[in-house]
Short mmCIF file of C-alpha atoms and ligand atoms in Angstrom, two decimals:
data_model
loop_
_atom_site.label_atom_id
_atom_site.label_comp_id
_atom_site.label_asym_id
_atom_site.label_seq_id
_atom_site.Cartn_x
_atom_site.Cartn_y
_atom_site.Cartn_z
CA UNK A 22 -69.90 -64.90 -68.37
CA UNK A 23 -73.25 -66.59 -68.20
CA UNK A 24 -76.34 -65.19 -69.89
CA UNK A 25 -77.95 -63.77 -66.75
CA UNK A 26 -74.74 -61.92 -65.85
CA UNK A 27 -74.26 -60.53 -69.35
CA UNK A 28 -77.87 -59.30 -69.33
CA UNK A 29 -77.14 -57.16 -66.29
CA UNK A 30 -73.54 -56.05 -66.86
CA UNK A 31 -72.72 -55.90 -70.58
CA UNK A 32 -72.50 -52.28 -71.72
CA UNK A 33 -73.54 -51.07 -68.26
CA UNK A 34 -70.31 -49.55 -66.96
CA UNK A 35 -70.69 -46.57 -64.61
CA UNK A 36 -71.15 -43.30 -66.50
CA UNK A 37 -67.68 -41.83 -67.22
CA UNK A 38 -68.86 -38.24 -66.66
CA UNK A 39 -70.62 -38.67 -63.29
CA UNK A 40 -70.19 -42.21 -62.01
CA UNK A 41 -73.94 -42.84 -62.36
CA UNK A 42 -74.32 -46.61 -61.87
CA UNK A 43 -77.18 -46.84 -64.36
CA UNK A 44 -76.58 -45.63 -67.91
CA UNK A 45 -78.19 -42.15 -68.14
CA UNK A 46 -80.74 -41.17 -70.77
CA UNK A 47 -78.67 -38.93 -73.03
CA UNK A 48 -81.49 -36.76 -74.34
CA UNK A 49 -79.49 -34.87 -76.92
CA UNK A 50 -79.75 -34.63 -80.67
CA UNK A 51 -76.28 -33.16 -81.17
CA UNK A 52 -72.81 -33.01 -79.58
CA UNK A 53 -70.53 -29.99 -79.14
CA UNK A 54 -67.27 -30.33 -81.02
CA UNK A 55 -64.00 -28.90 -79.62
CA UNK A 56 -62.86 -28.04 -83.13
CA UNK A 57 -64.28 -29.00 -86.52
CA UNK A 58 -64.39 -32.79 -86.62
CA UNK A 59 -62.88 -33.08 -83.14
CA UNK A 60 -65.39 -34.89 -80.94
CA UNK A 61 -65.79 -37.88 -78.61
CA UNK A 62 -67.19 -40.25 -81.24
CA UNK A 63 -70.65 -38.73 -81.35
CA UNK A 64 -71.85 -36.07 -83.76
CA UNK A 65 -75.62 -36.60 -84.26
CA UNK A 66 -78.04 -38.88 -82.40
CA UNK A 67 -79.64 -40.51 -85.44
CA UNK A 68 -76.19 -42.01 -86.03
CA UNK A 69 -75.09 -42.71 -82.44
CA UNK A 70 -76.22 -41.96 -78.89
CA UNK A 71 -74.55 -43.20 -75.67
CA UNK A 72 -77.78 -44.64 -74.18
CA UNK A 73 -78.51 -46.50 -77.40
CA UNK A 74 -74.89 -47.65 -77.73
CA UNK A 75 -75.04 -49.13 -74.22
CA UNK A 76 -78.19 -51.05 -75.18
CA UNK A 77 -76.51 -52.29 -78.38
CA UNK A 78 -73.55 -53.62 -76.37
CA UNK A 79 -75.94 -55.32 -73.94
CA UNK A 80 -78.07 -56.94 -76.69
CA UNK A 81 -75.01 -58.00 -78.72
CA UNK A 82 -73.72 -59.77 -75.61
CA UNK A 83 -77.04 -61.57 -75.15
CA UNK A 84 -77.14 -62.78 -78.76
CA UNK A 85 -73.39 -63.55 -78.55
CA UNK A 86 -72.92 -61.38 -81.66
CA UNK A 87 -70.07 -59.06 -82.62
CA UNK A 88 -72.49 -56.30 -83.60
CA UNK A 89 -75.96 -55.07 -82.66
CA UNK A 90 -77.73 -52.14 -84.27
CA UNK A 91 -80.84 -50.92 -82.45
CA UNK A 92 -83.89 -49.64 -84.31
CA UNK A 93 -87.08 -47.76 -83.49
CA UNK A 94 -89.11 -50.95 -84.09
CA UNK A 95 -88.77 -54.53 -85.24
CA UNK A 96 -90.08 -53.49 -88.63
CA UNK A 97 -87.53 -50.68 -88.77
CA UNK A 98 -84.85 -53.35 -88.37
CA UNK A 99 -86.52 -55.53 -91.01
CA UNK A 100 -86.70 -52.66 -93.47
CA UNK A 101 -83.00 -51.86 -92.99
CA UNK A 102 -82.01 -55.52 -93.48
CA UNK A 103 -83.98 -55.78 -96.71
CA UNK A 104 -82.14 -52.59 -97.71
CA UNK A 105 -79.04 -54.79 -98.07
CA UNK A 106 -80.69 -56.11 -101.28
CA UNK A 107 -81.21 -54.59 -104.73
CA UNK A 108 -84.14 -54.35 -107.13
CA UNK A 109 -84.39 -57.64 -109.03
CA UNK A 110 -83.16 -59.72 -106.10
CA UNK A 111 -85.35 -62.52 -104.73
CA UNK A 112 -86.08 -63.54 -101.15
CA UNK A 113 -87.44 -66.87 -99.89
CA UNK A 114 -89.67 -65.98 -96.93
CA UNK A 115 -91.36 -68.14 -94.33
CA UNK A 116 -95.03 -68.53 -95.28
CA UNK A 117 -96.08 -68.42 -91.63
CA UNK A 118 -94.67 -65.16 -90.48
CA UNK A 119 -95.46 -61.99 -88.58
CA UNK A 120 -98.26 -60.19 -90.47
CA UNK A 121 -96.18 -57.01 -90.78
CA UNK A 122 -93.34 -58.91 -92.45
CA UNK A 123 -95.77 -60.27 -95.04
CA UNK A 124 -97.10 -56.73 -95.59
CA UNK A 125 -93.57 -55.27 -95.95
CA UNK A 126 -92.58 -57.77 -98.67
CA UNK A 127 -95.88 -57.87 -100.59
CA UNK A 128 -97.15 -54.29 -100.36
CA UNK A 129 -93.94 -52.21 -100.35
CA UNK A 130 -90.78 -54.05 -101.38
CA UNK A 131 -92.45 -55.69 -104.38
CA UNK A 132 -93.22 -52.20 -105.73
CA UNK A 133 -89.46 -51.51 -105.59
CA UNK A 134 -88.70 -54.62 -107.63
CA UNK A 135 -87.73 -56.96 -104.79
CA UNK A 136 -89.21 -60.39 -105.49
CA UNK A 137 -90.36 -62.69 -102.71
CA UNK A 138 -91.73 -66.22 -102.52
CA UNK A 139 -93.54 -67.43 -99.42
CA UNK A 140 -92.69 -71.04 -98.62
CA UNK A 141 -93.25 -73.51 -95.81
CA UNK A 142 -89.63 -73.50 -94.60
CA UNK A 143 -90.19 -76.73 -92.66
CA UNK A 144 -90.34 -78.43 -96.10
CA UNK A 145 -86.74 -78.39 -97.35
CA UNK A 146 -87.72 -79.73 -100.79
CA UNK A 147 -90.08 -76.78 -101.16
CA UNK A 148 -87.32 -74.40 -100.08
CA UNK A 149 -84.94 -75.84 -102.69
CA UNK A 150 -87.65 -75.60 -105.36
CA UNK A 151 -88.28 -71.94 -104.50
CA UNK A 152 -84.65 -70.88 -104.96
CA UNK A 153 -84.01 -68.89 -108.17
CA UNK A 154 -80.73 -67.75 -109.74
CA UNK A 155 -81.37 -64.29 -108.21
CA UNK A 156 -82.21 -65.54 -104.70
CA UNK A 157 -80.18 -63.47 -102.24
CA UNK A 158 -81.88 -64.04 -98.91
CA UNK A 159 -83.72 -66.63 -96.80
CA UNK A 160 -86.04 -65.06 -94.23
CA UNK A 161 -86.75 -67.43 -91.35
CA UNK A 162 -89.07 -66.99 -88.42
CA UNK A 163 -89.06 -69.88 -85.94
CA UNK A 164 -91.20 -70.87 -84.18
CA UNK A 165 -93.52 -69.60 -86.90
CA UNK A 166 -96.32 -67.20 -86.16
CA UNK A 167 -98.99 -68.17 -85.27
CA UNK A 168 -98.80 -71.90 -86.14
CA UNK A 169 -95.63 -72.46 -84.05
CA UNK A 170 -93.96 -74.75 -86.56
CA UNK A 171 -90.20 -75.18 -86.13
CA UNK A 172 -87.87 -74.30 -89.01
CA UNK A 173 -84.55 -76.16 -88.94
CA UNK A 174 -82.20 -73.15 -89.06
CA UNK A 175 -79.03 -75.20 -89.64
CA UNK A 176 -80.69 -77.16 -92.47
CA UNK A 177 -81.82 -74.00 -94.29
CA UNK A 178 -78.41 -72.37 -93.70
CA UNK A 179 -76.79 -75.45 -95.27
CA UNK A 180 -78.67 -74.72 -98.53
CA UNK A 181 -77.15 -71.26 -98.76
CA UNK A 182 -74.56 -70.56 -101.47
CA UNK A 183 -72.07 -67.68 -101.82
CA UNK A 184 -73.75 -64.28 -101.89
CA UNK A 185 -76.89 -65.44 -100.08
CA UNK A 186 -77.83 -64.35 -96.57
CA UNK A 187 -79.86 -66.19 -93.94
CA UNK A 188 -81.90 -63.89 -91.69
CA UNK A 189 -83.66 -65.23 -88.59
CA UNK A 190 -86.37 -63.34 -86.72
CA UNK A 191 -85.61 -64.53 -83.17
CA UNK A 192 -88.38 -62.54 -81.48
CA UNK A 193 -90.37 -65.54 -80.23
CA UNK A 194 -87.47 -67.44 -78.65
CA UNK A 195 -85.19 -64.58 -77.60
CA UNK A 196 -81.43 -65.21 -77.30
CA UNK A 197 -82.14 -66.95 -74.00
CA UNK A 198 -83.68 -69.94 -75.78
CA UNK A 199 -82.20 -69.88 -79.30
CA UNK A 200 -78.90 -68.83 -80.95
CA UNK A 201 -79.43 -68.59 -84.73
CA UNK A 202 -75.95 -67.17 -85.44
CA UNK A 203 -74.40 -70.33 -83.97
CA UNK A 204 -76.68 -72.38 -86.26
CA UNK A 205 -75.44 -70.65 -89.41
CA UNK A 206 -77.58 -67.51 -89.71
CA UNK A 207 -75.91 -64.32 -90.95
CA UNK A 208 -78.29 -61.85 -89.33
CA UNK A 209 -80.68 -62.07 -86.38
CA UNK A 210 -83.46 -59.56 -85.99
CA UNK A 211 -85.70 -58.87 -83.01
CA UNK A 212 -88.78 -56.96 -82.19
CA UNK A 213 -87.49 -55.70 -78.83
CA UNK A 214 -91.08 -54.61 -78.23
CA UNK A 215 -91.80 -58.20 -77.20
CA UNK A 216 -89.80 -60.34 -74.74
CA UNK A 217 -86.58 -58.30 -74.74
CA UNK A 218 -88.36 -55.15 -73.53
CA UNK A 219 -90.77 -57.44 -71.75
CA UNK A 220 -93.18 -54.94 -70.21
CA UNK A 221 -95.38 -53.85 -73.15
CA UNK A 222 -94.36 -50.23 -72.64
CA UNK A 223 -92.04 -49.55 -75.57
CA UNK A 224 -91.58 -50.22 -79.31
CA UNK A 225 -88.08 -51.14 -80.47
CA UNK A 226 -86.05 -53.47 -82.63
CA UNK A 227 -82.54 -54.76 -83.20
CA UNK A 228 -80.38 -56.48 -85.79
CA UNK A 229 -77.36 -58.58 -84.81
CA UNK A 230 -74.55 -60.04 -86.89
CA UNK A 231 -70.99 -61.34 -86.59
CA UNK A 232 -70.10 -59.98 -90.04
CA UNK A 233 -68.25 -56.64 -89.96
CA UNK A 234 -69.20 -55.68 -93.52
CA UNK A 235 -72.90 -56.40 -92.96
CA UNK A 236 -72.82 -54.41 -89.73
CA UNK A 237 -71.23 -51.43 -91.48
CA UNK A 238 -73.89 -51.56 -94.22
CA UNK A 239 -76.69 -51.79 -91.66
CA UNK A 240 -75.31 -48.79 -89.77
CA UNK A 241 -75.25 -46.88 -93.05
CA UNK A 242 -78.88 -47.92 -93.66
CA UNK A 243 -79.87 -46.81 -90.14
CA UNK A 244 -78.27 -43.42 -90.75
CA UNK A 245 -79.91 -43.14 -94.17
CA UNK A 246 -83.40 -44.60 -93.57
CA UNK A 247 -83.74 -43.05 -90.11
CA UNK A 248 -85.57 -45.66 -88.02
CA UNK A 249 -83.39 -44.82 -85.00
CA UNK A 250 -84.36 -45.75 -81.44
CA UNK A 251 -84.78 -42.81 -79.04
CA UNK A 252 -82.57 -42.71 -75.89
CA UNK A 253 -85.70 -42.87 -73.71
CA UNK A 254 -86.84 -46.07 -75.41
CA UNK A 255 -83.29 -47.47 -75.34
CA UNK A 256 -83.32 -46.95 -71.56
CA UNK A 257 -86.62 -48.82 -71.15
CA UNK A 258 -85.52 -51.73 -73.32
CA UNK A 259 -82.20 -51.96 -71.49
CA UNK A 260 -83.96 -52.04 -68.12
CA UNK A 261 -86.31 -54.76 -69.36
CA UNK A 262 -83.54 -56.85 -70.91
CA UNK A 263 -81.70 -57.11 -67.58
CA UNK A 264 -84.38 -59.54 -66.33
CA UNK A 265 -84.72 -61.51 -69.57
CA UNK A 266 -83.36 -64.75 -68.09
CA UNK A 267 -85.70 -64.88 -65.09
CA UNK A 268 -88.68 -63.81 -67.14
CA UNK A 269 -88.12 -66.38 -69.89
CA UNK A 270 -87.85 -69.20 -67.36
CA UNK A 271 -91.21 -68.17 -65.89
CA UNK A 272 -92.87 -67.66 -69.29
CA UNK A 273 -91.88 -71.18 -70.25
CA UNK A 274 -92.92 -72.76 -66.97
CA UNK A 275 -96.34 -71.10 -67.16
CA UNK A 276 -96.81 -71.88 -70.84
CA UNK A 277 -96.12 -75.57 -70.23
CA UNK A 278 -98.72 -75.63 -67.45
CA UNK A 279 -101.31 -73.83 -69.60
CA UNK A 280 -100.58 -76.04 -72.63
CA UNK A 281 -101.09 -79.21 -70.57
CA UNK A 282 -104.32 -77.83 -69.14
CA UNK A 283 -105.67 -77.01 -72.62
CA UNK A 284 -104.53 -80.32 -74.14
CA UNK A 285 -106.62 -82.27 -71.63
CA UNK A 286 -109.91 -80.57 -72.50
CA UNK A 287 -112.49 -82.14 -74.82
CA UNK A 288 -113.68 -78.74 -76.00
CA UNK A 289 -110.24 -77.92 -77.42
CA UNK A 290 -109.48 -79.32 -80.87
CA UNK A 291 -105.72 -78.72 -80.99
CA UNK A 292 -102.98 -77.18 -78.86
CA UNK A 293 -99.86 -75.99 -80.65
CA UNK A 294 -96.88 -75.60 -78.32
CA UNK A 295 -93.37 -76.83 -79.17
CA UNK A 296 -92.88 -78.02 -75.58
CA UNK A 297 -95.67 -80.61 -75.82
CA UNK A 298 -94.57 -84.11 -76.82
CA UNK A 299 -97.58 -84.08 -79.18
CA UNK A 300 -96.06 -81.22 -81.21
CA UNK A 301 -95.09 -82.72 -84.61
CA UNK A 302 -91.60 -81.19 -84.37
CA UNK A 303 -91.02 -81.57 -80.64
CA UNK A 304 -87.70 -83.37 -81.21
CA UNK A 305 -86.37 -80.65 -83.53
CA UNK A 306 -87.50 -78.01 -81.01
CA UNK A 307 -85.58 -79.82 -78.26
CA UNK A 308 -82.48 -79.97 -80.43
CA UNK A 309 -82.56 -76.40 -81.73
CA UNK A 310 -83.95 -74.48 -78.77
CA UNK A 311 -82.90 -74.40 -75.12
CA UNK A 312 -86.53 -73.88 -74.10
CA UNK A 313 -89.96 -73.48 -75.65
CA UNK A 314 -90.83 -69.87 -74.76
CA UNK A 315 -94.30 -68.60 -73.86
CA UNK A 316 -96.54 -68.58 -76.94
CA UNK A 317 -99.33 -71.12 -77.40
CA UNK A 318 -101.81 -71.34 -80.27
CA UNK A 319 -105.03 -73.20 -79.64
CA UNK A 320 -107.92 -74.21 -81.87
CA UNK A 321 -111.19 -74.39 -79.97
CA UNK A 322 -114.06 -76.66 -80.88
CA UNK A 323 -117.06 -74.73 -82.11
CA UNK A 324 -117.64 -71.81 -84.47
CA UNK A 325 -115.67 -68.58 -84.69
CA UNK A 326 -118.21 -66.97 -82.36
CA UNK A 327 -116.92 -69.23 -79.56
CA UNK A 328 -113.31 -68.18 -80.05
CA UNK A 329 -114.37 -64.53 -80.06
CA UNK A 330 -116.48 -65.08 -76.94
CA UNK A 331 -113.61 -66.77 -75.06
CA UNK A 332 -111.26 -63.93 -76.05
CA UNK A 333 -113.81 -61.47 -74.67
CA UNK A 334 -114.44 -63.35 -71.42
CA UNK A 335 -110.88 -63.84 -70.16
CA UNK A 336 -110.00 -61.30 -67.49
CA UNK A 337 -106.29 -61.84 -66.80
CA UNK A 338 -105.53 -62.54 -70.46
CA UNK A 339 -106.07 -59.09 -72.03
CA UNK A 340 -107.55 -59.15 -75.51
CA UNK A 341 -104.71 -57.42 -77.35
CA UNK A 342 -102.20 -57.64 -80.17
CA UNK A 343 -98.51 -58.14 -79.37
CA UNK A 344 -96.83 -60.67 -77.08
CA UNK A 345 -93.88 -61.19 -74.77
CA UNK A 346 -94.82 -58.90 -71.87
CA UNK A 347 -95.07 -59.93 -68.23
CA UNK A 348 -98.87 -59.80 -68.54
CA UNK A 349 -100.81 -62.47 -70.42
CA UNK A 350 -102.49 -61.59 -73.71
CA UNK A 351 -105.03 -63.35 -75.91
CA UNK A 352 -105.39 -62.64 -79.61
CA UNK A 353 -107.58 -63.81 -82.50
CA UNK A 354 -105.00 -63.97 -85.35
CA UNK A 355 -107.51 -64.15 -88.24
CA UNK A 356 -109.12 -60.86 -87.26
CA UNK A 357 -106.20 -59.17 -85.48
CA UNK A 358 -102.48 -59.78 -86.05
CA UNK A 359 -102.91 -61.66 -89.34
CA UNK A 360 -105.91 -59.75 -90.68
CA UNK A 361 -103.85 -58.26 -93.51
CA UNK A 362 -103.34 -61.75 -95.02
CA UNK A 363 -106.14 -62.71 -97.49
CA UNK A 364 -108.61 -65.24 -96.04
CA UNK A 365 -107.88 -68.09 -98.46
CA UNK A 366 -104.15 -67.68 -97.81
CA UNK A 367 -104.80 -67.65 -94.06
CA UNK A 368 -106.88 -70.84 -94.20
CA UNK A 369 -104.23 -72.54 -96.33
CA UNK A 370 -101.74 -71.83 -93.53
CA UNK A 371 -104.09 -73.12 -90.82
CA UNK A 372 -105.03 -69.72 -89.39
CA UNK A 373 -108.67 -70.69 -89.00
CA UNK A 374 -111.41 -68.62 -87.42
CA UNK A 375 -111.35 -70.83 -84.31
CA UNK A 376 -107.66 -70.20 -83.62
CA UNK A 377 -106.53 -68.17 -80.60
CA UNK A 378 -102.94 -67.21 -79.78
CA UNK A 379 -101.93 -66.85 -76.16
CA UNK A 380 -98.93 -64.94 -74.90
CA UNK A 381 -98.55 -66.53 -71.48
CA UNK A 382 -97.27 -64.01 -68.95
CA UNK A 383 -95.53 -64.50 -65.63
CA UNK A 384 -98.55 -64.21 -63.34
CA UNK A 385 -99.38 -67.28 -61.23
CA UNK A 386 -100.04 -70.22 -63.58
CA UNK A 387 -102.82 -71.27 -61.25
CA UNK A 388 -104.65 -67.97 -61.76
CA UNK A 389 -104.07 -68.05 -65.53
CA UNK A 390 -105.52 -71.54 -65.81
CA UNK A 391 -108.54 -70.58 -63.70
CA UNK A 392 -109.12 -67.60 -66.00
CA UNK A 393 -109.03 -69.74 -69.15
CA UNK A 394 -111.22 -72.38 -67.50
CA UNK A 395 -114.01 -69.94 -66.65
CA UNK A 396 -113.98 -68.53 -70.19
CA UNK A 397 -114.01 -71.98 -71.81
CA UNK A 398 -116.65 -73.38 -69.44
CA UNK A 399 -118.94 -70.40 -70.02
CA UNK A 400 -118.93 -71.07 -73.77
CA UNK A 401 -119.27 -74.89 -73.70
CA UNK A 402 -122.73 -74.75 -75.28
CA UNK A 403 -121.11 -73.43 -78.47
CA UNK A 404 -118.46 -76.19 -78.50
CA UNK A 405 -120.82 -79.09 -79.20
CA UNK A 406 -119.34 -81.26 -76.42
CA UNK A 407 -121.17 -82.13 -73.22
CA UNK A 408 -118.41 -82.38 -70.62
CA UNK A 409 -115.36 -80.18 -70.24
CA UNK A 410 -113.22 -83.25 -69.59
CA UNK A 411 -110.26 -81.58 -67.95
CA UNK A 412 -110.23 -83.77 -64.89
CA UNK A 413 -112.47 -81.75 -62.60
CA UNK A 414 -111.27 -79.78 -59.60
CA UNK A 415 -108.33 -77.43 -59.48
CA UNK A 416 -105.05 -79.10 -58.50
CA UNK A 417 -103.26 -77.64 -55.46
CA UNK A 418 -101.44 -74.40 -56.25
CA UNK A 419 -97.69 -74.85 -55.71
CA UNK A 420 -97.06 -71.09 -56.00
CA UNK A 421 -99.48 -70.13 -53.30
CA UNK A 422 -97.90 -68.04 -50.55
CA UNK A 423 -99.70 -68.71 -47.24
CA UNK A 424 -101.57 -65.63 -46.02
CA UNK A 425 -99.36 -65.34 -42.93
CA UNK A 426 -96.29 -64.75 -45.11
CA UNK A 427 -97.97 -61.93 -47.01
CA UNK A 428 -97.43 -58.35 -46.00
CA UNK A 429 -101.01 -57.33 -46.61
CA UNK A 430 -104.42 -58.75 -45.84
CA UNK A 431 -105.12 -62.49 -45.98
CA UNK A 432 -105.59 -63.58 -49.59
CA UNK A 433 -108.83 -65.47 -49.00
C1 PLP B 511 -93.93 -57.73 -83.43
C2 PLP B 511 -93.09 -58.51 -84.35
C3 PLP B 511 -92.36 -57.89 -85.36
C4 PLP B 511 -92.44 -56.39 -85.62
O1 PLP B 511 -91.89 -55.68 -84.56
P1 PLP B 511 -92.37 -54.20 -84.14
O2 PLP B 511 -91.50 -53.89 -82.99
O3 PLP B 511 -93.83 -54.28 -83.81
O4 PLP B 511 -92.13 -53.32 -85.32
C5 PLP B 511 -91.54 -58.67 -86.15
N1 PLP B 511 -91.46 -60.00 -85.97
C6 PLP B 511 -92.15 -60.64 -85.01
C7 PLP B 511 -92.01 -62.11 -84.85
C8 PLP B 511 -92.99 -59.92 -84.16
O5 PLP B 511 -93.68 -60.57 -83.22
#
């Protein structure tokens, strides 16, 4: 079955008890047993719940994995996966990663004796140099966050020796655009809060693997650490995931349009988007990914105050953390998502004070571009350039529905 079909049908059989077409929210903590130990496969909802199980079947099918274990958050999944390791083990971690991942390794796991080295995983020589005799895990995030560099998953997986695991955080691409397990990863993790849920109304996470032993260990860690996803949240994520294919196509289409718009402006210093031919790893992105997803990072000309002013002035792009919802968001990584990384470390990675990260939603691209244009134009005095240089008037809007075809009042 194709992706779009799996998204809607996998794990979504009619409810055996009632015939309900949509998987019900099984709001129960416990399950009545006919006799001691005699039950229908469920005994306590931290361990298993039918709504959550249906979501796990659905997400496993999307990632084309044998197993999926759902968690209460992406970080809950990350914590459980690092629980596969022991004190004294060493992890090679992407140096351009989600801020919370950096915080987990440096502020918590290090105190428990887990060693980690942060490396630019696009530099394979640096990866090789970082490996120690006790290295047990490679932690990849690609595209990286927020610099949108592309890590060659197959190349890093090829460095792995017996007893080492490759983990890929596939949150930015989603299984629609990237299949890390097929490229040699052992475990894929997701923040389902982002594209998979897709509507910015729920926090959730997932870990996927083809390895039966890893899956059994992760289930044990879920049961023991307790970051279980509630049936209500499982329901919301499942509903969101059914439209993942259509949403991702639109996110990408809009992001390409926005990236081209930004790249043409003189008051923009740099646009980072893997779908632009100017991206230094565009060829690798084309080879590894089936599409470029919806995140753009952009460095504006001018001081930090300009970036902050633009972030304040956009109206459709909400100034907010997170990403991957149908609505567009704008974020200042240095002060928001990546604020827990020390400033010198941030600057070393390119997370400058003029950098903005956009999560391009699925509104009309025409409206999104107009919103960015007004915010950029209003702050030109701070940019130190005289003309905006984006070619002048708005191009025709291909998505425009003529007023006569609308149900409501004329649109203009
Ligand atoms: C948000 C995010 C996480 C953490 O997920 P939560 O659901 O917020 O716990 C991990 N990795 C990436 C890439 C993210 O964007």
